[in-house]
PDB file of C-alpha atoms in Angstrom:
ATOM      1  CA  MET A   1     168.403  91.195 187.349  1.00  0.00           C
ATOM      2  CA  THR A   2     171.841  92.649 188.063  1.00  0.00           C
ATOM      3  CA  LYS A   3     172.694  92.822 191.732  1.00  0.00           C
ATOM      4  CA  LEU A   4     173.934  96.240 192.813  1.00  0.00           C
ATOM      5  CA  LYS A   5     177.254  96.154 194.626  1.00  0.00           C
ATOM      6  CA  HIS A   6     177.454  97.966 197.940  1.00  0.00           C
ATOM      7  CA  TYR A   7     180.909  98.984 199.128  1.00  0.00           C
ATOM      8  CA  ASP A   8     180.464  98.746 202.873  1.00  0.00           C
ATOM      9  CA  ASN A   9     182.624  99.704 205.826  1.00  0.00           C
ATOM     10  CA  LEU A  10     184.934 102.157 204.075  1.00  0.00           C
ATOM     11  CA  GLY A  11     184.546 104.745 206.838  1.00  0.00           C
ATOM     12  CA  THR A  12     182.523 107.034 204.588  1.00  0.00           C
ATOM     13  CA  ALA A  13     179.115 108.658 204.760  1.00  0.00           C
ATOM     14  CA  ARG A  14     176.553 107.129 202.413  1.00  0.00           C
ATOM     15  CA  PHE A  15     174.101 108.840 200.082  1.00  0.00           C
ATOM     16  CA  ILE A  16     171.121 106.522 199.622  1.00  0.00           C
ATOM     17  CA  THR A  17     168.153 106.746 197.286  1.00  0.00           C
ATOM     18  CA  ILE A  18     165.093 104.569 197.853  1.00  0.00           C
ATOM     19  CA  SER A  19     162.301 104.733 195.267  1.00  0.00           C
ATOM     20  CA  CYS A  20     158.652 103.799 195.527  1.00  0.00           C
ATOM     21  CA  HIS A  21     157.260 100.858 193.567  1.00  0.00           C
ATOM     22  CA  ASN A  22     156.952 101.800 189.884  1.00  0.00           C
ATOM     23  CA  TYR A  23     157.966 105.334 190.914  1.00  0.00           C
ATOM     24  CA  LEU A  24     154.406 105.981 192.057  1.00  0.00           C
ATOM     25  CA  ASN A  25     153.701 109.084 194.184  1.00  0.00           C
ATOM     26  CA  LEU A  26     153.079 107.113 197.370  1.00  0.00           C
ATOM     27  CA  PHE A  27     154.261 109.855 199.732  1.00  0.00           C
ATOM     28  CA  GLU A  28     151.443 112.306 199.003  1.00  0.00           C
ATOM     29  CA  ASP A  29     149.861 111.639 202.414  1.00  0.00           C
ATOM     30  CA  ASP A  30     151.697 113.192 205.392  1.00  0.00           C
ATOM     31  CA  LYS A  31     150.786 110.171 207.537  1.00  0.00           C
ATOM     32  CA  VAL A  32     152.810 107.969 205.162  1.00  0.00           C
ATOM     33  CA  LYS A  33     155.790 110.311 205.504  1.00  0.00           C
ATOM     34  CA  MET A  34     155.535 110.172 209.295  1.00  0.00           C
ATOM     35  CA  ILE A  35     155.386 106.361 209.297  1.00  0.00           C
ATOM     36  CA  PHE A  36     158.577 106.285 207.238  1.00  0.00           C
ATOM     37  CA  LEU A  37     160.326 108.770 209.531  1.00  0.00           C
ATOM     38  CA  ASP A  38     159.339 106.741 212.584  1.00  0.00           C
ATOM     39  CA  TYR A  39     160.953 103.610 211.152  1.00  0.00           C
ATOM     40  CA  LEU A  40     163.980 105.570 209.947  1.00  0.00           C
ATOM     41  CA  SER A  41     164.466 106.802 213.515  1.00  0.00           C
ATOM     42  CA  GLN A  42     164.222 103.246 214.862  1.00  0.00           C
ATOM     43  CA  ILE A  43     166.733 101.920 212.311  1.00  0.00           C
ATOM     44  CA  LYS A  44     169.039 104.897 212.938  1.00  0.00           C
ATOM     45  CA  HIS A  45     169.278 104.016 216.625  1.00  0.00           C
ATOM     46  CA  LYS A  46     169.315 100.241 216.214  1.00  0.00           C
ATOM     47  CA  TYR A  47     172.269 100.299 213.799  1.00  0.00           C
ATOM     48  CA  SER A  48     174.135 103.368 215.154  1.00  0.00           C
ATOM     49  CA  LEU A  49     173.628 105.430 212.015  1.00  0.00           C
ATOM     50  CA  GLU A  50     174.184 109.146 212.083  1.00  0.00           C
ATOM     51  CA  LEU A  51     171.662 110.952 209.902  1.00  0.00           C
ATOM     52  CA  TYR A  52     173.159 114.080 208.318  1.00  0.00           C
ATOM     53  CA  GLY A  53     170.471 114.859 205.790  1.00  0.00           C
ATOM     54  CA  TYR A  54     167.316 113.610 204.143  1.00  0.00           C
ATOM     55  CA  VAL A  55     164.407 114.533 201.956  1.00  0.00           C
ATOM     56  CA  ILE A  56     161.126 112.727 201.383  1.00  0.00           C
ATOM     57  CA  MET A  57     159.851 113.388 197.883  1.00  0.00           C
ATOM     58  CA  LEU A  58     156.555 112.140 196.456  1.00  0.00           C
ATOM     59  CA  ASN A  59     158.025 108.981 194.931  1.00  0.00           C
ATOM     60  CA  HIS A  60     161.449 108.554 196.522  1.00  0.00           C
ATOM     61  CA  VAL A  61     163.606 109.309 199.536  1.00  0.00           C
ATOM     62  CA  HIS A  62     167.225 110.483 199.782  1.00  0.00           C
ATOM     63  CA  LEU A  63     169.292 109.890 202.925  1.00  0.00           C
ATOM     64  CA  VAL A  64     172.803 110.915 203.927  1.00  0.00           C
ATOM     65  CA  VAL A  65     173.948 108.608 206.715  1.00  0.00           C
ATOM     66  CA  TYR A  66     177.182 107.700 208.421  1.00  0.00           C
ATOM     67  CA  PRO A  67     177.506 104.245 210.021  1.00  0.00           C
ATOM     68  CA  LEU A  68     179.346 104.415 213.343  1.00  0.00           C
ATOM     69  CA  LYS A  69     179.773 100.626 213.337  1.00  0.00           C
ATOM     70  CA  PRO A  70     180.499  98.130 210.545  1.00  0.00           C
ATOM     71  CA  ILE A  71     177.241  97.247 208.777  1.00  0.00           C
ATOM     72  CA  LYS A  72     175.976  95.956 205.465  1.00  0.00           C
ATOM     73  CA  ILE A  73     173.993  98.955 204.228  1.00  0.00           C
ATOM     74  CA  GLY A  74     171.849  96.836 201.886  1.00  0.00           C
ATOM     75  CA  ARG A  75     170.547  94.762 204.797  1.00  0.00           C
ATOM     76  CA  VAL A  76     169.876  97.825 206.930  1.00  0.00           C
ATOM     77  CA  ILE A  77     167.970  99.568 204.134  1.00  0.00           C
ATOM     78  CA  GLY A  78     166.164  96.292 203.422  1.00  0.00           C
ATOM     79  CA  GLU A  79     164.951  96.191 207.005  1.00  0.00           C
ATOM     80  CA  LEU A  80     163.899  99.856 206.847  1.00  0.00           C
ATOM     81  CA  LYS A  81     161.972  99.209 203.648  1.00  0.00           C
ATOM     82  CA  SER A  82     160.337  96.023 204.928  1.00  0.00           C
ATOM     83  CA  ARG A  83     159.229  97.431 208.267  1.00  0.00           C
ATOM     84  CA  SER A  84     157.997 100.767 206.905  1.00  0.00           C
ATOM     85  CA  ALA A  85     156.214  99.119 203.964  1.00  0.00           C
ATOM     86  CA  ARG A  86     154.313  96.752 206.229  1.00  0.00           C
ATOM     87  CA  GLN A  87     152.982  99.649 208.330  1.00  0.00           C
ATOM     88  CA  ILE A  88     152.242 101.892 205.345  1.00  0.00           C
ATOM     89  CA  LEU A  89     150.379  99.122 203.520  1.00  0.00           C
ATOM     90  CA  ASN A  90     148.326  98.483 206.673  1.00  0.00           C
ATOM     91  CA  TYR A  91     147.497 102.189 206.739  1.00  0.00           C
ATOM     92  CA  PHE A  92     146.456 102.088 203.059  1.00  0.00           C
ATOM     93  CA  ARG A  93     144.156  99.148 203.889  1.00  0.00           C
ATOM     94  CA  GLU A  94     142.646 100.993 206.866  1.00  0.00           C
ATOM     95  CA  VAL A  95     141.802 104.064 204.790  1.00  0.00           C
ATOM     96  CA  LYS A  96     140.796 101.896 201.814  1.00  0.00           C
ATOM     97  CA  SER A  97     143.262 103.666 199.547  1.00  0.00           C
ATOM     98  CA  SER A  98     142.682 103.148 195.847  1.00  0.00           C
ATOM     99  CA  VAL A  99     146.457 103.008 195.336  1.00  0.00           C
ATOM    100  CA  LEU A 100     146.542  99.418 196.645  1.00  0.00           C
ATOM    101  CA  GLY A 101     145.482  98.150 193.217  1.00  0.00           C
ATOM    102  CA  ASP A 102     148.637  99.684 191.713  1.00  0.00           C
ATOM    103  CA  LEU A 103     150.824  97.961 194.291  1.00  0.00           C
ATOM    104  CA  LYS A 104     149.865  94.347 193.532  1.00  0.00           C
ATOM    105  CA  VAL A 105     152.754  92.186 192.373  1.00  0.00           C
ATOM    106  CA  PHE A 106     153.185  88.464 191.814  1.00  0.00           C
ATOM    107  CA  ARG A 107     156.354  87.000 193.266  1.00  0.00           C
ATOM    108  CA  ASN A 108     156.944  83.268 193.332  1.00  0.00           C
ATOM    109  CA  GLY A 109     153.355  82.766 192.184  1.00  0.00           C
ATOM    110  CA  ILE A 110     151.946  84.640 195.189  1.00  0.00           C
ATOM    111  CA  GLU A 111     150.054  87.909 195.031  1.00  0.00           C
ATOM    112  CA  ARG A 112     151.642  90.512 197.285  1.00  0.00           C
ATOM    113  CA  PHE A 113     151.767  94.264 197.656  1.00  0.00           C
ATOM    114  CA  ALA A 114     154.934  96.250 197.059  1.00  0.00           C
ATOM    115  CA  PHE A 115     155.487  99.731 198.417  1.00  0.00           C
ATOM    116  CA  TRP A 116     159.171 100.065 197.497  1.00  0.00           C
ATOM    117  CA  HIS A 117     161.196  99.478 194.365  1.00  0.00           C
ATOM    118  CA  ARG A 118     163.174  96.283 194.939  1.00  0.00           C
ATOM    119  CA  ARG A 119     166.626  97.910 194.842  1.00  0.00           C
ATOM    120  CA  CYS A 120     168.183 101.002 196.370  1.00  0.00           C
ATOM    121  CA  TYR A 121     171.019 103.187 195.144  1.00  0.00           C
ATOM    122  CA  ASP A 122     173.909 104.107 197.408  1.00  0.00           C
ATOM    123  CA  HIS A 123     177.030 106.180 196.955  1.00  0.00           C
ATOM    124  CA  ASN A 124     180.065 106.435 199.230  1.00  0.00           C
ATOM    125  CA  CYS A 125     180.833 110.092 199.921  1.00  0.00           C
ATOM    126  CA  ARG A 126     184.622 110.190 199.771  1.00  0.00           C
ATOM    127  CA  GLY A 127     185.031 113.435 201.692  1.00  0.00           C
ATOM    128  CA  ILE A 128     183.219 116.131 203.620  1.00  0.00           C
ATOM    129  CA  ASN A 129     182.627 118.230 200.512  1.00  0.00           C
ATOM    130  CA  SER A 130     180.848 115.279 198.903  1.00  0.00           C
ATOM    131  CA  VAL A 131     178.684 114.889 202.020  1.00  0.00           C
ATOM    132  CA  ILE A 132     177.769 118.575 201.936  1.00  0.00           C
ATOM    133  CA  GLU A 133     177.014 118.378 198.207  1.00  0.00           C
ATOM    134  CA  LYS A 134     174.620 115.452 198.801  1.00  0.00           C
ATOM    135  CA  ILE A 135     172.852 117.222 201.675  1.00  0.00           C
ATOM    136  CA  LYS A 136     172.388 120.299 199.498  1.00  0.00           C
ATOM    137  CA  TYR A 137     171.111 118.011 196.747  1.00  0.00           C
ATOM    138  CA  CYS A 138     168.503 116.661 199.203  1.00  0.00           C
ATOM    139  CA  HIS A 139     167.409 120.153 200.199  1.00  0.00           C
ATOM    140  CA  ASN A 140     167.161 121.403 196.619  1.00  0.00           C
ATOM    141  CA  ASN A 141     165.332 118.347 195.265  1.00  0.00           C
ATOM    142  CA  PRO A 142     161.782 119.654 195.996  1.00  0.00           C
ATOM    143  CA  VAL A 143     162.576 122.896 194.129  1.00  0.00           C
ATOM    144  CA  LYS A 144     164.178 121.022 191.239  1.00  0.00           C
ATOM    145  CA  ASN A 145     161.066 118.831 190.985  1.00  0.00           C
ATOM    146  CA  GLY A 146     158.645 121.790 191.068  1.00  0.00           C
ATOM    147  CA  LEU A 147     157.040 120.945 194.414  1.00  0.00           C
ATOM    148  CA  VAL A 148     157.982 124.310 195.950  1.00  0.00           C
ATOM    149  CA  THR A 149     159.717 127.478 194.785  1.00  0.00           C
ATOM    150  CA  ASP A 150     162.050 127.793 197.785  1.00  0.00           C
ATOM    151  CA  VAL A 151     163.823 125.082 199.820  1.00  0.00           C
ATOM    152  CA  SER A 152     162.443 126.527 203.053  1.00  0.00           C
ATOM    153  CA  GLU A 153     158.874 125.701 201.923  1.00  0.00           C
ATOM    154  CA  TRP A 154     159.380 121.901 201.972  1.00  0.00           C
ATOM    155  CA  ARG A 155     158.814 120.542 205.461  1.00  0.00           C
ATOM    156  CA  TRP A 156     160.010 117.013 204.700  1.00  0.00           C
ATOM    157  CA  SER A 157     163.770 117.499 204.717  1.00  0.00           C
ATOM    158  CA  SER A 158     166.644 118.276 207.063  1.00  0.00           C
ATOM    159  CA  TYR A 159     166.844 121.860 205.772  1.00  0.00           C
ATOM    160  CA  ASP A 160     165.260 123.436 208.879  1.00  0.00           C
ATOM    161  CA  TYR A 161     167.847 121.750 211.095  1.00  0.00           C
ATOM    162  CA  TYR A 162     170.635 123.481 209.203  1.00  0.00           C
ATOM    163  CA  CYS A 163     168.846 126.833 209.565  1.00  0.00           C
ATOM    164  CA  THR A 164     167.878 126.597 213.226  1.00  0.00           C
ATOM    165  CA  GLY A 165     169.959 123.807 214.778  1.00  0.00           C
ATOM    166  CA  LYS A 166     166.689 122.190 215.887  1.00  0.00           C
ATOM    167  CA  TYR A 167     164.918 119.208 214.408  1.00  0.00           C
ATOM    168  CA  GLU A 168     161.182 118.795 214.367  1.00  0.00           C
ATOM    169  CA  LEU A 169     160.468 115.507 212.610  1.00  0.00           C
ATOM    170  CA  ILE A 170     163.554 113.342 213.161  1.00  0.00           C
ATOM    171  CA  GLU A 171     166.853 113.757 214.975  1.00  0.00           C
ATOM    172  CA  ILE A 172     169.635 115.057 212.735  1.00  0.00           C
ATOM    173  CA  ASP A 173     173.208 114.471 213.862  1.00  0.00           C
ATOM    174  CA  SER A 174     175.938 117.082 213.758  1.00  0.00           C
ATOM    175  CA  MET A 175     178.788 116.165 211.475  1.00  0.00           C
ATOM    176  CA  GLU A 176     181.504 116.391 214.113  1.00  0.00           C
ATOM    177  CA  GLU A 177     182.653 112.882 213.154  1.00  0.00           C
ATOM    178  CA  LEU A 178     183.559 114.291 209.745  1.00  0.00           C
ATOM    179  CA  ASN A 179     185.131 117.526 211.063  1.00  0.00           C
ATOM    180  CA  PRO A 180     183.072 119.859 208.813  1.00  0.00           C
ATOM    181  CA  PRO A 181     184.162 123.341 209.935  1.00  0.00           C
ATOM    182  CA  GLN A 182     187.174 123.093 207.629  1.00  0.00           C
ATOM    183  CA  ALA A 183     185.014 122.095 204.681  1.00  0.00           C
ATOM    184  CA  VAL A 184     184.101 124.295 201.771  1.00  0.00           C
ATOM    185  CA  GLY A 185     180.433 125.291 201.798  1.00  0.00           C
ATOM    186  CA  TYR A 186     179.715 124.618 205.458  1.00  0.00           C
ATOM    187  CA  PRO A 187     177.190 125.339 206.880  1.00  0.00           C
ATOM    188  CA  ILE A 188     174.744 123.824 204.474  1.00  0.00           C
ATOM    189  CA  ILE A 189     172.092 126.523 204.298  1.00  0.00           C
ATOM    190  CA  GLU A 190     171.938 127.811 200.785  1.00  0.00           C
ATOM    191  CA  LYS A 191     168.949 129.009 198.777  1.00  0.00           C
TER     192      LYS A 191
END
């Protein structure tokens, strides 16, 4: 399997996509979404990541983050995936979810359960306009995928923060580090 190259510590925001195992719709349950957001918040603070945007879809997650300190993004996302998966899989066991059968994998001859796809995708946003484009992409993803007809209808994104300046589910950081008022298309509310 080809190893994806991460270009770390370039002083850029990162657009990250994390997919569920076999692209299954594992985020249908709001409790699963909340478990993920809890671990994202913990990782955000532990590694000094600014979170500028996100969306939780049914089978994947998009994040727009900015590392304030030098980090290896693959390791950070690996920890996020590992910790959230452990808790989500425990939840699936508690509620006796039938999806567990679809999550069985054999690695090194041992049966395990996989919540996440093994790899993640990341992209260095080379300027503020790229960051804004990726945040808008996050917000529009539920409409594009037919989950809602208007971006304001999807609770599981940073869209409300950009409308109200308040966050309900997870802390969103202002983009002062990137000096956005001079950017084209700021603020990011667009329907």
